[in-house]
Amino acid sequence: MINTIIIDDEPKVQKSIEMIINQYCPKLNVVGMASSALEGIKEINCKKPDLVLIDIEMPHGTGFDLLESIKNPEFQIIFITAYNQYAVKAFKYSAVDYLLKPIDIEEFVSAINRVEKNIQSPAFQKYNVLLENIKNNNLSKIAIPTSDGLEYIQVNKIMYLEAERSYCYIYMENDKKMLVSRSLSDIEKLIESESFFRCHKSFLVNLEYVKKYVRFDGGYILLNNSKRIDLSRRKKDEFTEVMKKYMKS
């Protein structure tokens, strides 16, 4: 059984989550509930759960405050939140599960299934990355899926990405090259940054590393390391406009 604690300041939400668990998640065992971050810390220290379902916005401290107070948590966490675009993006960057209110049963069960698969995996690193992204008010690190788990990398250190069938390569500032088990389009959606531009079906480039645009030979982008990146014809005008805006920002 996966011992679970529910932390939310709304009694109706607590009961709703418990009802969903009882009906759809037979492997979960609710061992405690709390209505604030402070109560939640006490419950966690006492019950030693495997999973914590926690609201973000609560009186007397947020879910992030609770997470920060527990060094290297050994339990899995699913955050529950009303829609907050920045927080949701931070969750995606850090590969942390979250649910939006009102809670959708299908999404809830899917999140629990992911937890069940990873229940034995160390969780503290992704939560440390999440706190770093939230505290800095800057999504600085991103969780990249690899063959043996997740690797956390600095987004601004990515020079460009190149499609490789259903996978893609990530090329870093330090000349490190990573093969990622996701498509280029998947990673593009994950990054969602104005600093990156899809210049070709096979390339996503970090504008910070663009040295020049060359019109000859069909047109291409030259990076600071002299790497030549293809620029599709239909993207040329868009690229020049994007670069103008980027240079002014």
PDB file of C-alpha atoms in Angstrom:
ATOM      1  CA  MET A   1       0.000   0.000   0.000  1.00  0.00           C
ATOM      2  CA  ILE A   2       1.058   3.589  -0.675  1.00  0.00           C
ATOM      3  CA  ASN A   3       0.536   5.559   2.533  1.00  0.00           C
ATOM      4  CA  THR A   4      -0.874   8.945   1.581  1.00  0.00           C
ATOM      5  CA  ILE A   5      -1.415  12.307   3.284  1.00  0.00           C
ATOM      6  CA  ILE A   6      -3.823  14.944   1.930  1.00  0.00           C
ATOM      7  CA  ILE A   7      -3.014  18.595   2.702  1.00  0.00           C
ATOM      8  CA  ASP A   8      -5.617  21.182   1.679  1.00  0.00           C
ATOM      9  CA  ASP A   9      -7.317  24.011   3.563  1.00  0.00           C
ATOM     10  CA  GLU A  10     -10.734  23.207   2.041  1.00  0.00           C
ATOM     11  CA  PRO A  11     -12.569  20.335   3.825  1.00  0.00           C
ATOM     12  CA  LYS A  12     -14.692  19.718   0.712  1.00  0.00           C
ATOM     13  CA  VAL A  13     -11.560  19.206  -1.379  1.00  0.00           C
ATOM     14  CA  GLN A  14     -10.110  16.838   1.228  1.00  0.00           C
ATOM     15  CA  LYS A  15     -13.282  14.735   1.190  1.00  0.00           C
ATOM     16  CA  SER A  16     -13.450  14.809  -2.603  1.00  0.00           C
ATOM     17  CA  ILE A  17      -9.863  13.555  -2.924  1.00  0.00           C
ATOM     18  CA  GLU A  18     -10.455  10.844  -0.339  1.00  0.00           C
ATOM     19  CA  MET A  19     -13.587   9.724  -2.191  1.00  0.00           C
ATOM     20  CA  ILE A  20     -11.698   9.491  -5.507  1.00  0.00           C
ATOM     21  CA  ILE A  21      -8.935   7.498  -3.818  1.00  0.00           C
ATOM     22  CA  ASN A  22     -11.418   5.077  -2.236  1.00  0.00           C
ATOM     23  CA  GLN A  23     -13.197   4.476  -5.541  1.00  0.00           C
ATOM     24  CA  TYR A  24     -10.377   4.533  -8.096  1.00  0.00           C
ATOM     25  CA  CYS A  25      -7.009   4.056  -6.362  1.00  0.00           C
ATOM     26  CA  PRO A  26      -6.995   0.770  -4.407  1.00  0.00           C
ATOM     27  CA  LYS A  27      -3.245   0.880  -3.781  1.00  0.00           C
ATOM     28  CA  LEU A  28      -3.487   4.160  -1.834  1.00  0.00           C
ATOM     29  CA  ASN A  29      -4.064   4.227   1.908  1.00  0.00           C
ATOM     30  CA  VAL A  30      -4.972   7.639   3.380  1.00  0.00           C
ATOM     31  CA  VAL A  31      -3.131   7.838   6.715  1.00  0.00           C
ATOM     32  CA  GLY A  32      -3.629  11.517   7.493  1.00  0.00           C
ATOM     33  CA  MET A  33      -5.058  14.902   6.537  1.00  0.00           C
ATOM     34  CA  ALA A  34      -4.043  18.475   7.273  1.00  0.00           C
ATOM     35  CA  SER A  35      -5.464  21.918   6.497  1.00  0.00           C
ATOM     36  CA  SER A  36      -2.261  23.988   6.601  1.00  0.00           C
ATOM     37  CA  ALA A  37       1.433  23.716   5.805  1.00  0.00           C
ATOM     38  CA  LEU A  38       2.296  23.648   9.514  1.00  0.00           C
ATOM     39  CA  GLU A  39      -0.158  20.827  10.252  1.00  0.00           C
ATOM     40  CA  GLY A  40       1.096  19.059   7.147  1.00  0.00           C
ATOM     41  CA  ILE A  41       4.690  19.080   8.365  1.00  0.00           C
ATOM     42  CA  LYS A  42       3.595  17.524  11.654  1.00  0.00           C
ATOM     43  CA  GLU A  43       1.609  14.826   9.848  1.00  0.00           C
ATOM     44  CA  ILE A  44       4.519  14.049   7.525  1.00  0.00           C
ATOM     45  CA  ASN A  45       7.016  13.789  10.377  1.00  0.00           C
ATOM     46  CA  CYS A  46       4.641  11.554  12.323  1.00  0.00           C
ATOM     47  CA  LYS A  47       3.230   9.304   9.578  1.00  0.00           C
ATOM     48  CA  LYS A  48       6.244   9.059   7.194  1.00  0.00           C
ATOM     49  CA  PRO A  49       4.080   8.844   4.040  1.00  0.00           C
ATOM     50  CA  ASP A  50       4.985   7.513   0.604  1.00  0.00           C
ATOM     51  CA  LEU A  51       2.867  10.159  -1.140  1.00  0.00           C
ATOM     52  CA  VAL A  52       1.667  13.658  -0.244  1.00  0.00           C
ATOM     53  CA  LEU A  53      -1.154  15.418  -2.111  1.00  0.00           C
ATOM     54  CA  ILE A  54      -0.765  19.097  -1.324  1.00  0.00           C
ATOM     55  CA  ASP A  55      -2.503  22.346  -2.204  1.00  0.00           C
ATOM     56  CA  ILE A  56      -0.254  25.281  -3.078  1.00  0.00           C
ATOM     57  CA  GLU A  57      -2.199  28.240  -1.713  1.00  0.00           C
ATOM     58  CA  MET A  58      -3.071  27.806   1.964  1.00  0.00           C
ATOM     59  CA  PRO A  59      -3.201  30.051   5.040  1.00  0.00           C
ATOM     60  CA  HIS A  60       0.015  30.409   7.012  1.00  0.00           C
ATOM     61  CA  GLY A  61       2.313  29.046   4.335  1.00  0.00           C
ATOM     62  CA  THR A  62       2.177  27.556   0.850  1.00  0.00           C
ATOM     63  CA  GLY A  63       2.817  24.046  -0.365  1.00  0.00           C
ATOM     64  CA  PHE A  64       6.225  25.281  -1.516  1.00  0.00           C
ATOM     65  CA  ASP A  65       6.984  26.502   2.014  1.00  0.00           C
ATOM     66  CA  LEU A  66       6.214  23.026   3.315  1.00  0.00           C
ATOM     67  CA  LEU A  67       8.449  21.418   0.712  1.00  0.00           C
ATOM     68  CA  GLU A  68      11.294  23.800   1.506  1.00  0.00           C
ATOM     69  CA  SER A  69      11.098  22.983   5.217  1.00  0.00           C
ATOM     70  CA  ILE A  70      11.655  19.272   4.576  1.00  0.00           C
ATOM     71  CA  LYS A  71      15.187  18.583   3.414  1.00  0.00           C
ATOM     72  CA  ASN A  72      15.539  15.888   0.757  1.00  0.00           C
ATOM     73  CA  PRO A  73      12.009  14.466   1.010  1.00  0.00           C
ATOM     74  CA  GLU A  74      11.809  10.717   0.513  1.00  0.00           C
ATOM     75  CA  PHE A  75       8.126  10.752  -0.471  1.00  0.00           C
ATOM     76  CA  GLN A  76       6.454  11.531  -3.778  1.00  0.00           C
ATOM     77  CA  ILE A  77       4.379  14.716  -4.147  1.00  0.00           C
ATOM     78  CA  ILE A  78       1.445  15.708  -6.318  1.00  0.00           C
ATOM     79  CA  PHE A  79       0.649  19.430  -6.133  1.00  0.00           C
ATOM     80  CA  ILE A  80      -2.942  20.621  -6.394  1.00  0.00           C
ATOM     81  CA  THR A  81      -3.572  24.155  -7.600  1.00  0.00           C
ATOM     82  CA  ALA A  82      -5.979  26.586  -9.159  1.00  0.00           C
ATOM     83  CA  TYR A  83      -4.614  27.604 -12.556  1.00  0.00           C
ATOM     84  CA  ASN A  84      -1.376  29.534 -12.320  1.00  0.00           C
ATOM     85  CA  GLN A  85       0.481  29.637 -15.614  1.00  0.00           C
ATOM     86  CA  TYR A  86       3.928  30.224 -14.120  1.00  0.00           C
ATOM     87  CA  ALA A  87       3.584  27.499 -11.473  1.00  0.00           C
ATOM     88  CA  VAL A  88       2.292  25.004 -14.041  1.00  0.00           C
ATOM     89  CA  LYS A  89       5.250  25.753 -16.299  1.00  0.00           C
ATOM     90  CA  ALA A  90       7.612  25.277 -13.356  1.00  0.00           C
ATOM     91  CA  PHE A  91       6.048  21.872 -12.665  1.00  0.00           C
ATOM     92  CA  LYS A  92       6.559  20.832 -16.285  1.00  0.00           C
ATOM     93  CA  TYR A  93      10.167  22.063 -16.295  1.00  0.00           C
ATOM     94  CA  SER A  94      10.918  20.099 -13.126  1.00  0.00           C
ATOM     95  CA  ALA A  95       8.991  16.924 -14.090  1.00  0.00           C
ATOM     96  CA  VAL A  96       6.780  17.277 -11.006  1.00  0.00           C
ATOM     97  CA  ASP A  97       3.183  16.031 -11.066  1.00  0.00           C
ATOM     98  CA  TYR A  98       0.355  18.501 -10.501  1.00  0.00           C
ATOM     99  CA  LEU A  99      -3.444  18.620 -10.706  1.00  0.00           C
ATOM    100  CA  LEU A 100      -5.629  21.607 -11.499  1.00  0.00           C
ATOM    101  CA  LYS A 101      -8.767  22.451  -9.552  1.00  0.00           C
ATOM    102  CA  PRO A 102     -11.481  21.336  -9.998  1.00  0.00           C
ATOM    103  CA  ILE A 103      -9.875  17.907  -9.961  1.00  0.00           C
ATOM    104  CA  ASP A 104     -10.563  15.708 -12.966  1.00  0.00           C
ATOM    105  CA  ILE A 105     -10.870  12.028 -11.977  1.00  0.00           C
ATOM    106  CA  GLU A 106      -9.118  10.721 -15.098  1.00  0.00           C
ATOM    107  CA  GLU A 107      -6.177  13.097 -14.634  1.00  0.00           C
ATOM    108  CA  PHE A 108      -6.021  12.202 -10.940  1.00  0.00           C
ATOM    109  CA  VAL A 109      -5.821   8.474 -11.681  1.00  0.00           C
ATOM    110  CA  SER A 110      -3.159   9.076 -14.364  1.00  0.00           C
ATOM    111  CA  ALA A 111      -1.044  11.040 -11.877  1.00  0.00           C
ATOM    112  CA  ILE A 112      -1.400   8.261  -9.297  1.00  0.00           C
ATOM    113  CA  ASN A 113      -0.358   5.667 -11.892  1.00  0.00           C
ATOM    114  CA  ARG A 114       2.823   7.643 -12.567  1.00  0.00           C
ATOM    115  CA  VAL A 115       3.528   7.807  -8.849  1.00  0.00           C
ATOM    116  CA  GLU A 116       3.057   4.052  -8.503  1.00  0.00           C
ATOM    117  CA  LYS A 117       5.638   3.441 -11.230  1.00  0.00           C
ATOM    118  CA  ASN A 118       8.187   5.770  -9.611  1.00  0.00           C
ATOM    119  CA  ILE A 119       7.459   5.158  -5.943  1.00  0.00           C
ATOM    120  CA  GLN A 120      10.931   3.695  -5.319  1.00  0.00           C
ATOM    121  CA  SER A 121      12.790   6.385  -7.289  1.00  0.00           C
ATOM    122  CA  PRO A 122      14.644   9.161  -5.411  1.00  0.00           C
ATOM    123  CA  ALA A 123      12.462  12.269  -5.588  1.00  0.00           C
ATOM    124  CA  PHE A 124      14.413  14.984  -3.795  1.00  0.00           C
ATOM    125  CA  GLN A 125      16.369  16.221  -6.827  1.00  0.00           C
ATOM    126  CA  LYS A 126      13.333  17.180  -8.889  1.00  0.00           C
ATOM    127  CA  TYR A 127      11.794  18.959  -5.890  1.00  0.00           C
ATOM    128  CA  ASN A 128      15.014  20.894  -5.297  1.00  0.00           C
ATOM    129  CA  VAL A 129      14.940  21.946  -8.956  1.00  0.00           C
ATOM    130  CA  LEU A 130      11.289  22.998  -8.599  1.00  0.00           C
ATOM    131  CA  LEU A 131      12.082  25.168  -5.569  1.00  0.00           C
ATOM    132  CA  GLU A 132      15.024  26.715  -7.402  1.00  0.00           C
ATOM    133  CA  ASN A 133      12.834  27.583 -10.388  1.00  0.00           C
ATOM    134  CA  ILE A 134      10.058  28.993  -8.176  1.00  0.00           C
ATOM    135  CA  LYS A 135      12.312  31.011  -5.835  1.00  0.00           C
ATOM    136  CA  ASN A 136      14.372  32.573  -8.604  1.00  0.00           C
ATOM    137  CA  ASN A 137      11.191  33.516 -10.485  1.00  0.00           C
ATOM    138  CA  ASN A 138      13.118  32.174 -13.443  1.00  0.00           C
ATOM    139  CA  LEU A 139      12.723  28.777 -15.041  1.00  0.00           C
ATOM    140  CA  SER A 140      16.431  28.069 -15.088  1.00  0.00           C
ATOM    141  CA  LYS A 141      16.531  24.263 -15.094  1.00  0.00           C
ATOM    142  CA  ILE A 142      14.595  21.699 -17.044  1.00  0.00           C
ATOM    143  CA  ALA A 143      14.136  17.955 -16.536  1.00  0.00           C
ATOM    144  CA  ILE A 144      15.144  16.053 -19.652  1.00  0.00           C
ATOM    145  CA  PRO A 145      14.084  12.388 -19.968  1.00  0.00           C
ATOM    146  CA  THR A 146      16.995  10.043 -20.702  1.00  0.00           C
ATOM    147  CA  SER A 147      17.314   6.277 -21.093  1.00  0.00           C
ATOM    148  CA  ASP A 148      17.991   5.824 -17.373  1.00  0.00           C
ATOM    149  CA  GLY A 149      15.820   8.546 -15.815  1.00  0.00           C
ATOM    150  CA  LEU A 150      15.929  12.348 -15.818  1.00  0.00           C
ATOM    151  CA  GLU A 151      18.785  14.785 -16.279  1.00  0.00           C
ATOM    152  CA  TYR A 152      18.447  18.379 -15.066  1.00  0.00           C
ATOM    153  CA  ILE A 153      20.137  20.941 -17.281  1.00  0.00           C
ATOM    154  CA  GLN A 154      20.422  24.730 -17.450  1.00  0.00           C
ATOM    155  CA  VAL A 155      18.069  25.976 -20.168  1.00  0.00           C
ATOM    156  CA  ASN A 156      20.282  28.939 -21.032  1.00  0.00           C
ATOM    157  CA  LYS A 157      23.216  26.579 -21.635  1.00  0.00           C
ATOM    158  CA  ILE A 158      21.417  24.814 -24.491  1.00  0.00           C
ATOM    159  CA  MET A 159      22.798  26.028 -27.833  1.00  0.00           C
ATOM    160  CA  TYR A 160      20.489  24.141 -30.159  1.00  0.00           C
ATOM    161  CA  LEU A 161      18.486  20.949 -30.592  1.00  0.00           C
ATOM    162  CA  GLU A 162      18.403  18.643 -33.590  1.00  0.00           C
ATOM    163  CA  ALA A 163      15.730  16.107 -34.538  1.00  0.00           C
ATOM    164  CA  GLU A 164      16.752  12.460 -34.841  1.00  0.00           C
ATOM    165  CA  ARG A 165      13.627  10.609 -35.986  1.00  0.00           C
ATOM    166  CA  SER A 166      11.409  10.230 -32.896  1.00  0.00           C
ATOM    167  CA  TYR A 167      14.296  11.352 -30.636  1.00  0.00           C
ATOM    168  CA  CYS A 168      16.384  14.497 -30.579  1.00  0.00           C
ATOM    169  CA  TYR A 169      19.896  15.641 -29.731  1.00  0.00           C
ATOM    170  CA  ILE A 170      20.566  18.503 -27.328  1.00  0.00           C
ATOM    171  CA  TYR A 171      23.821  20.389 -27.847  1.00  0.00           C
ATOM    172  CA  MET A 172      25.119  22.281 -24.830  1.00  0.00           C
ATOM    173  CA  GLU A 173      27.402  25.289 -24.496  1.00  0.00           C
ATOM    174  CA  ASN A 174      30.227  23.068 -23.197  1.00  0.00           C
ATOM    175  CA  ASP A 175      30.036  20.878 -26.345  1.00  0.00           C
ATOM    176  CA  LYS A 176      28.159  18.166 -24.457  1.00  0.00           C
ATOM    177  CA  LYS A 177      25.749  16.236 -26.676  1.00  0.00           C
ATOM    178  CA  MET A 178      22.696  14.414 -25.279  1.00  0.00           C
ATOM    179  CA  LEU A 179      20.350  11.998 -27.024  1.00  0.00           C
ATOM    180  CA  VAL A 180      16.861  12.477 -25.583  1.00  0.00           C
ATOM    181  CA  SER A 181      14.035   9.952 -25.789  1.00  0.00           C
ATOM    182  CA  ARG A 182      11.535  12.608 -26.862  1.00  0.00           C
ATOM    183  CA  SER A 183      10.835  14.240 -30.214  1.00  0.00           C
ATOM    184  CA  LEU A 184      12.035  17.733 -31.031  1.00  0.00           C
ATOM    185  CA  SER A 185       8.425  18.943 -31.005  1.00  0.00           C
ATOM    186  CA  ASP A 186       7.921  17.503 -27.507  1.00  0.00           C
ATOM    187  CA  ILE A 187      10.970  19.326 -26.149  1.00  0.00           C
ATOM    188  CA  GLU A 188       9.961  22.525 -27.952  1.00  0.00           C
ATOM    189  CA  LYS A 189       6.569  22.442 -26.192  1.00  0.00           C
ATOM    190  CA  LEU A 190       8.273  21.777 -22.872  1.00  0.00           C
ATOM    191  CA  ILE A 191      10.740  24.665 -23.175  1.00  0.00           C
ATOM    192  CA  GLU A 192       8.185  27.238 -24.431  1.00  0.00           C
ATOM    193  CA  SER A 193      10.738  30.043 -24.295  1.00  0.00           C
ATOM    194  CA  GLU A 194      11.002  33.212 -26.373  1.00  0.00           C
ATOM    195  CA  SER A 195      14.755  32.603 -26.428  1.00  0.00           C
ATOM    196  CA  PHE A 196      14.285  29.564 -28.678  1.00  0.00           C
ATOM    197  CA  PHE A 197      13.206  29.555 -32.319  1.00  0.00           C
ATOM    198  CA  ARG A 198      12.141  26.631 -34.520  1.00  0.00           C
ATOM    199  CA  CYS A 199      14.111  27.606 -37.611  1.00  0.00           C
ATOM    200  CA  HIS A 200      13.694  24.309 -39.451  1.00  0.00           C
ATOM    201  CA  LYS A 201      11.764  21.060 -39.036  1.00  0.00           C
ATOM    202  CA  SER A 202      15.016  19.532 -37.756  1.00  0.00           C
ATOM    203  CA  PHE A 203      16.365  22.383 -35.614  1.00  0.00           C
ATOM    204  CA  LEU A 204      15.422  24.461 -32.570  1.00  0.00           C
ATOM    205  CA  VAL A 205      17.994  27.157 -31.848  1.00  0.00           C
ATOM    206  CA  ASN A 206      18.755  29.302 -28.789  1.00  0.00           C
ATOM    207  CA  LEU A 207      18.807  32.897 -30.076  1.00  0.00           C
ATOM    208  CA  GLU A 208      21.410  33.843 -27.479  1.00  0.00           C
ATOM    209  CA  TYR A 209      23.994  31.823 -29.417  1.00  0.00           C
ATOM    210  CA  VAL A 210      23.171  33.177 -32.884  1.00  0.00           C
ATOM    211  CA  LYS A 211      26.159  34.967 -34.390  1.00  0.00           C
ATOM    212  CA  LYS A 212      24.806  35.883 -37.820  1.00  0.00           C
ATOM    213  CA  TYR A 213      22.296  35.128 -40.537  1.00  0.00           C
ATOM    214  CA  VAL A 214      23.842  34.272 -43.911  1.00  0.00           C
ATOM    215  CA  ARG A 215      21.674  34.809 -47.000  1.00  0.00           C
ATOM    216  CA  PHE A 216      23.883  32.783 -49.381  1.00  0.00           C
ATOM    217  CA  ASP A 217      23.571  29.035 -50.037  1.00  0.00           C
ATOM    218  CA  GLY A 218      19.830  29.165 -49.494  1.00  0.00           C
ATOM    219  CA  GLY A 219      20.177  30.979 -46.172  1.00  0.00           C
ATOM    220  CA  TYR A 220      21.409  29.617 -42.854  1.00  0.00           C
ATOM    221  CA  ILE A 221      22.154  30.585 -39.250  1.00  0.00           C
ATOM    222  CA  LEU A 222      25.702  30.674 -37.930  1.00  0.00           C
ATOM    223  CA  LEU A 223      26.174  30.116 -34.199  1.00  0.00           C
ATOM    224  CA  ASN A 224      28.927  31.453 -31.946  1.00  0.00           C
ATOM    225  CA  ASN A 225      30.797  28.152 -32.220  1.00  0.00           C
ATOM    226  CA  SER A 226      30.679  28.387 -36.057  1.00  0.00           C
ATOM    227  CA  LYS A 227      28.030  25.664 -36.289  1.00  0.00           C
ATOM    228  CA  ARG A 228      25.847  26.104 -39.361  1.00  0.00           C
ATOM    229  CA  ILE A 229      22.100  25.635 -38.745  1.00  0.00           C
ATOM    230  CA  ASP A 230      19.616  25.241 -41.597  1.00  0.00           C
ATOM    231  CA  LEU A 231      16.925  27.908 -41.927  1.00  0.00           C
ATOM    232  CA  SER A 232      13.869  26.941 -43.952  1.00  0.00           C
ATOM    233  CA  ARG A 233      12.750  29.375 -46.633  1.00  0.00           C
ATOM    234  CA  ARG A 234       9.323  29.936 -45.115  1.00  0.00           C
ATOM    235  CA  LYS A 235      10.943  30.829 -41.771  1.00  0.00           C
ATOM    236  CA  LYS A 236      13.376  33.505 -43.015  1.00  0.00           C
ATOM    237  CA  ASP A 237      11.140  36.542 -42.569  1.00  0.00           C
ATOM    238  CA  GLU A 238       9.866  35.313 -39.216  1.00  0.00           C
ATOM    239  CA  PHE A 239      13.423  34.663 -38.035  1.00  0.00           C
ATOM    240  CA  THR A 240      14.630  38.183 -38.861  1.00  0.00           C
ATOM    241  CA  GLU A 241      11.635  39.701 -37.050  1.00  0.00           C
ATOM    242  CA  VAL A 242      12.117  37.476 -34.016  1.00  0.00           C
ATOM    243  CA  MET A 243      15.813  38.376 -33.853  1.00  0.00           C
ATOM    244  CA  LYS A 244      15.010  42.096 -34.004  1.00  0.00           C
ATOM    245  CA  LYS A 245      12.640  41.780 -31.051  1.00  0.00           C
ATOM    246  CA  TYR A 246      15.074  39.565 -29.162  1.00  0.00           C
ATOM    247  CA  MET A 247      17.943  42.027 -29.605  1.00  0.00           C
ATOM    248  CA  LYS A 248      15.764  44.840 -28.216  1.00  0.00           C
ATOM    249  CA  SER A 249      14.613  42.874 -25.178  1.00  0.00           C
TER     250      SER A 249
END
